[in-house]
Tab-separated table of C-alpha atoms in Angstrom:
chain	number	residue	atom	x	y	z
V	145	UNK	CA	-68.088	-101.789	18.863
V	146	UNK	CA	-69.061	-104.015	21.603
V	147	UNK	CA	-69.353	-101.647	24.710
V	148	UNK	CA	-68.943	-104.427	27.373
V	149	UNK	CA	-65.196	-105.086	25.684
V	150	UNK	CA	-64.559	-101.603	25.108
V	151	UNK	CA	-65.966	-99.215	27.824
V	152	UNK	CA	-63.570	-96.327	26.743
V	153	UNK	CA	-63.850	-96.155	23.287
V	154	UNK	CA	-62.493	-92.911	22.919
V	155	UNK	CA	-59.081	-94.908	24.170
V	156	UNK	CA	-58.994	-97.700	22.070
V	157	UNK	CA	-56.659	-96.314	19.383
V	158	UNK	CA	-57.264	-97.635	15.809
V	159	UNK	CA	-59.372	-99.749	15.756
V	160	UNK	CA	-61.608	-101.000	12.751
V	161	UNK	CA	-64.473	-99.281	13.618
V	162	UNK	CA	-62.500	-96.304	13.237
V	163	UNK	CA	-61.471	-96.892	9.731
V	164	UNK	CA	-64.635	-96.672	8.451
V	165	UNK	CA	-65.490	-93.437	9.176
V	166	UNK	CA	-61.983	-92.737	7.946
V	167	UNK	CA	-62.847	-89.934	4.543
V	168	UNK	CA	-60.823	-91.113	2.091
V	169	UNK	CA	-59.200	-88.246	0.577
V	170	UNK	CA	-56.508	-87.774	-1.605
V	171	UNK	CA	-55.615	-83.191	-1.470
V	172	UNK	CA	-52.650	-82.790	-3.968
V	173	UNK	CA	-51.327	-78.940	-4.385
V	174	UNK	CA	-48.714	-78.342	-6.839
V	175	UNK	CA	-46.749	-75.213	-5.347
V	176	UNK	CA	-44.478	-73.540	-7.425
V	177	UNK	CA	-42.979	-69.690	-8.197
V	178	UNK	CA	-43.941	-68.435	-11.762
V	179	UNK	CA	-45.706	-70.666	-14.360
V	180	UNK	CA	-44.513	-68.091	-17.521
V	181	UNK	CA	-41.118	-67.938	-17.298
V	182	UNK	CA	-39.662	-70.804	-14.975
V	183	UNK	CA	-39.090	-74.322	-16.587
V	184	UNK	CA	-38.426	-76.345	-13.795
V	185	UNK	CA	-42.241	-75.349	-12.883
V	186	UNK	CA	-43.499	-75.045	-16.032
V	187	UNK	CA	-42.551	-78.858	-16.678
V	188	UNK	CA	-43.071	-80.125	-13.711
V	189	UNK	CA	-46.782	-78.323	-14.287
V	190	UNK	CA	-46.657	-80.581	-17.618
V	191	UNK	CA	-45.953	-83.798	-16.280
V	192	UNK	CA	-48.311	-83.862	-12.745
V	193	UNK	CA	-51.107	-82.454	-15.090
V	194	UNK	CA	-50.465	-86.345	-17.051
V	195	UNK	CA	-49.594	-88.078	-13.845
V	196	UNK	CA	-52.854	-87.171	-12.066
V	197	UNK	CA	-54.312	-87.993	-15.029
V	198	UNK	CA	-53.489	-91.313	-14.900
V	199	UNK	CA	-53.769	-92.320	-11.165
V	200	UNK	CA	-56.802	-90.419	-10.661
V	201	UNK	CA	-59.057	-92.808	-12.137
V	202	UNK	CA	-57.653	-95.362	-10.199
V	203	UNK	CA	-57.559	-93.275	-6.957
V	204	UNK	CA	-61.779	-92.894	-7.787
V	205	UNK	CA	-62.073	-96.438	-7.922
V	206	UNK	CA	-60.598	-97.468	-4.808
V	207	UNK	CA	-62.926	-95.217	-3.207
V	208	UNK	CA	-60.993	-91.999	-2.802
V	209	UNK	CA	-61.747	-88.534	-3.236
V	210	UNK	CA	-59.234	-86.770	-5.457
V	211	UNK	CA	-58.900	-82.886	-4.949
V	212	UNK	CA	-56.244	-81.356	-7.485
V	213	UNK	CA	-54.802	-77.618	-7.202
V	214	UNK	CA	-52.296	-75.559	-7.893
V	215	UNK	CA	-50.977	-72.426	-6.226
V	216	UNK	CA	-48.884	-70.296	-7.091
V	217	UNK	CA	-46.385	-68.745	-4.329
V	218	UNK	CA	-46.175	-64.905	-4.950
V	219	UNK	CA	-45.120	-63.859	-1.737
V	220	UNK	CA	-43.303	-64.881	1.385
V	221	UNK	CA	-46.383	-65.151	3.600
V	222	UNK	CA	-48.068	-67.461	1.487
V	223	UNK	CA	-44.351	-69.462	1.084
V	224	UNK	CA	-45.075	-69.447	5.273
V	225	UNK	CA	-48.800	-70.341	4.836
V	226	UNK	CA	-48.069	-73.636	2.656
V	227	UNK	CA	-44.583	-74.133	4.272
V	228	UNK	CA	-43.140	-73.964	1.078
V	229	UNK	CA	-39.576	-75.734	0.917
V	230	UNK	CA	-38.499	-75.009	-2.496
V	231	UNK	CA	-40.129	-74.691	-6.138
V	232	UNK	CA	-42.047	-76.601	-7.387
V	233	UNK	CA	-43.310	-78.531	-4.820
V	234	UNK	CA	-46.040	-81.205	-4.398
V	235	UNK	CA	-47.922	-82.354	-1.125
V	236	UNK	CA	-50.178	-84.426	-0.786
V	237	UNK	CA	-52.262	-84.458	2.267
V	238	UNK	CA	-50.099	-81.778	3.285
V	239	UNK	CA	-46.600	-83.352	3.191
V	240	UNK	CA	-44.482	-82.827	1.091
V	241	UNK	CA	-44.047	-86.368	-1.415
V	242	UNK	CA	-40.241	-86.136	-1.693
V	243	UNK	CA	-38.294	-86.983	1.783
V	244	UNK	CA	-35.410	-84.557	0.726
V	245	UNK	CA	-34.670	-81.256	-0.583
V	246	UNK	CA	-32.087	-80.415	-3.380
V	247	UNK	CA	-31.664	-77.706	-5.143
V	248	UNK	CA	-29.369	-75.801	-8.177
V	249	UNK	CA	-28.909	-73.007	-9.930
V	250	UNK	CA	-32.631	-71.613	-11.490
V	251	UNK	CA	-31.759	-68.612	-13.923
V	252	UNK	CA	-35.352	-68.708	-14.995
V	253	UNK	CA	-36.466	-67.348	-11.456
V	254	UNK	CA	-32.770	-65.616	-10.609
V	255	UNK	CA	-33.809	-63.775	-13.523
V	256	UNK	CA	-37.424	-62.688	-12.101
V	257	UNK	CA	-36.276	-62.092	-8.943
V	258	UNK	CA	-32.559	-60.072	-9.906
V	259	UNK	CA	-30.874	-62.129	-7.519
V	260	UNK	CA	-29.191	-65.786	-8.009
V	261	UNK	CA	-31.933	-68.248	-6.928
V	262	UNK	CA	-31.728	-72.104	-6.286
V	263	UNK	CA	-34.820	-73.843	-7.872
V	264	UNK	CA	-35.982	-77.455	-6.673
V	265	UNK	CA	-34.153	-80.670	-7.997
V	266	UNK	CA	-34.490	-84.185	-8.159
V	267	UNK	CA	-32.387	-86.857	-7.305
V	268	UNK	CA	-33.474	-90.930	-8.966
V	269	UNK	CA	-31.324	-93.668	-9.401
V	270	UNK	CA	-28.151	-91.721	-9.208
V	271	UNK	CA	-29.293	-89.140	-11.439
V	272	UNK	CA	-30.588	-85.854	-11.028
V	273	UNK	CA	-33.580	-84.103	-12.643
V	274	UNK	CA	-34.328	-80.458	-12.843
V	275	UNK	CA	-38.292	-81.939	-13.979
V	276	UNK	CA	-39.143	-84.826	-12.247
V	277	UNK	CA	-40.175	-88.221	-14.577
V	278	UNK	CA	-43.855	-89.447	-14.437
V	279	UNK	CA	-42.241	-92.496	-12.962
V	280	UNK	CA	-40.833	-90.574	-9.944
V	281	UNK	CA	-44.328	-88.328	-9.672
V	282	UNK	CA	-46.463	-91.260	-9.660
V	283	UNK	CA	-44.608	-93.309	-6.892
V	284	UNK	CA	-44.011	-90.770	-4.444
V	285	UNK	CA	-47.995	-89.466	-5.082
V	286	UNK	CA	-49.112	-93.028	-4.922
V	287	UNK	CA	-46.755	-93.843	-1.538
V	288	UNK	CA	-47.854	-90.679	0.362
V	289	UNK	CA	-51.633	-91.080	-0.494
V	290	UNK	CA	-51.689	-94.426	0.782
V	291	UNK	CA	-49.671	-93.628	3.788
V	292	UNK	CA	-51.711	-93.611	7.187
V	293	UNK	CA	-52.464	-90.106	8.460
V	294	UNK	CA	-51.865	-89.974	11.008
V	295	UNK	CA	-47.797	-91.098	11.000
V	296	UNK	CA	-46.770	-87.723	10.646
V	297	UNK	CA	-48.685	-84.575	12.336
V	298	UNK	CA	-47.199	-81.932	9.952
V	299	UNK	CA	-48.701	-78.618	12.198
V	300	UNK	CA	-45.876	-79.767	14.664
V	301	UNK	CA	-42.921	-79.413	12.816
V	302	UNK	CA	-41.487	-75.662	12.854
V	303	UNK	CA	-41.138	-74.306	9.311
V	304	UNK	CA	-39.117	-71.306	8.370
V	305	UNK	CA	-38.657	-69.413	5.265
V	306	UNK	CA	-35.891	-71.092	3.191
V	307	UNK	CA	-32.965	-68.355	2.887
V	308	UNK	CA	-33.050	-69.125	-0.375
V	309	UNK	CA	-36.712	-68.022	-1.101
V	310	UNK	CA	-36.336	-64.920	1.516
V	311	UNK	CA	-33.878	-63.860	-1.124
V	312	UNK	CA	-36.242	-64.589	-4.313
V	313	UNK	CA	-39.204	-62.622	-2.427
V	314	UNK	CA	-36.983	-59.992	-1.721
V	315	UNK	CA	-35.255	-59.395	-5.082
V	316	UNK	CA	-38.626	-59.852	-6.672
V	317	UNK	CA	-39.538	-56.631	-4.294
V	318	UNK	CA	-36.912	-55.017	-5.116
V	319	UNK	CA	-36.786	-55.460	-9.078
V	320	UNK	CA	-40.612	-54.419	-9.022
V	321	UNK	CA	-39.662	-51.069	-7.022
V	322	UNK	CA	-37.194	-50.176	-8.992
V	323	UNK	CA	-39.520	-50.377	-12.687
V	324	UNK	CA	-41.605	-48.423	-10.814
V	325	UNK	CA	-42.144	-45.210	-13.207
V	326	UNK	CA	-44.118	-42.451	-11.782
V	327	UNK	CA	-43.188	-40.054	-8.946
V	328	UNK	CA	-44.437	-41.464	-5.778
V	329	UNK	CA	-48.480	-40.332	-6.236
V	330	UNK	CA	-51.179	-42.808	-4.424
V	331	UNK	CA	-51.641	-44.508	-7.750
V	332	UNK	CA	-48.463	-45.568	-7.942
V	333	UNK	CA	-47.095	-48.891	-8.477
């Protein structure tokens, strides 16, 4: 950077010199409840495992760094940790890759939790999809990992436990006290 041009550099904003030393990183975490039992997550598990697949190569050679995990949410503080909206959900570079929320009826997890629990849809071309397509999973991936940085500072927006997965956590809680079969001793359950 030419210091007679730019005295303050630390004020110049973007600039190219800055992009440089940009890392080029592309974090995707796939979030979701239960993994056995739940087939919203268990296919949407099925169809980012091909979908990374396939745009990871290409991610590579453009230059990026492609870091893939999964996590699975058992409890409300990690739900708070990874401001978890709904399940399954995907972020990449921390945000989550679909603008909007909806959600139905999920007996799978309703029926881990003992309560009625509303599981993570997905709306496309006027339709809606309980698993979302490779189609769907590879654009919104592909349009958040190319998507500046700093556009969005997600640490500023408040998050607070969906109702919805208070409830799930709760029930869960709940069903697990109640199997409980011993008397109360420190080893128990």
């Amino acid at each position: 950077m030419d210091e007679k041009r730019y005295p303050d550099k630390e004020n110049v904003g973007f600039c190219c010199d800055t992009v440089s030393t940009l890392k080029k990183e592309v974090r995707i975490e796939y979030l979701y409840l239960d993994l056995k039992t739940c087939d919203r997550c268990v296919g949407t598990d099925a169809v980012l495992d091909e979908v990374v697949g396939l745009i990871k190569p290409t991610l590579e050679l453009a230059g990026y760094h492609v870091q893939y995990e999964k996590r699975e949410i058992t409890t409300a503080q990690l739900a708070q940790k990874y401001r978890f909206v709904s399940s399954p959900t995907i972020h990449v570079n921390g945000q989550d890759i679909f603008d909007t929320v909806t959600e139905s009826d999920c007996g799978c997890c309703g029926e881990i939790a003992g309560v009625q629990v509303d599981c993570r849809t997905y709306e496309h071309d006027g339709k809606t999809y309980e698993v979302p397509t490779k189609e769907m999973l590879a654009d919104a991936i592909l349009k958040k990992a190319f998507r500046p940085t700093g556009l969005t500072n997600v640490k500023l927006l408040k998050y607070e436990l969906p109702d919805n997965l208070k409830r799930f956590f709760e029930g869960k809680e709940r069903k697990a006290a109640a199997s409980c079969c011993c008397s109360g001793g420190s080893d128990c359950c």
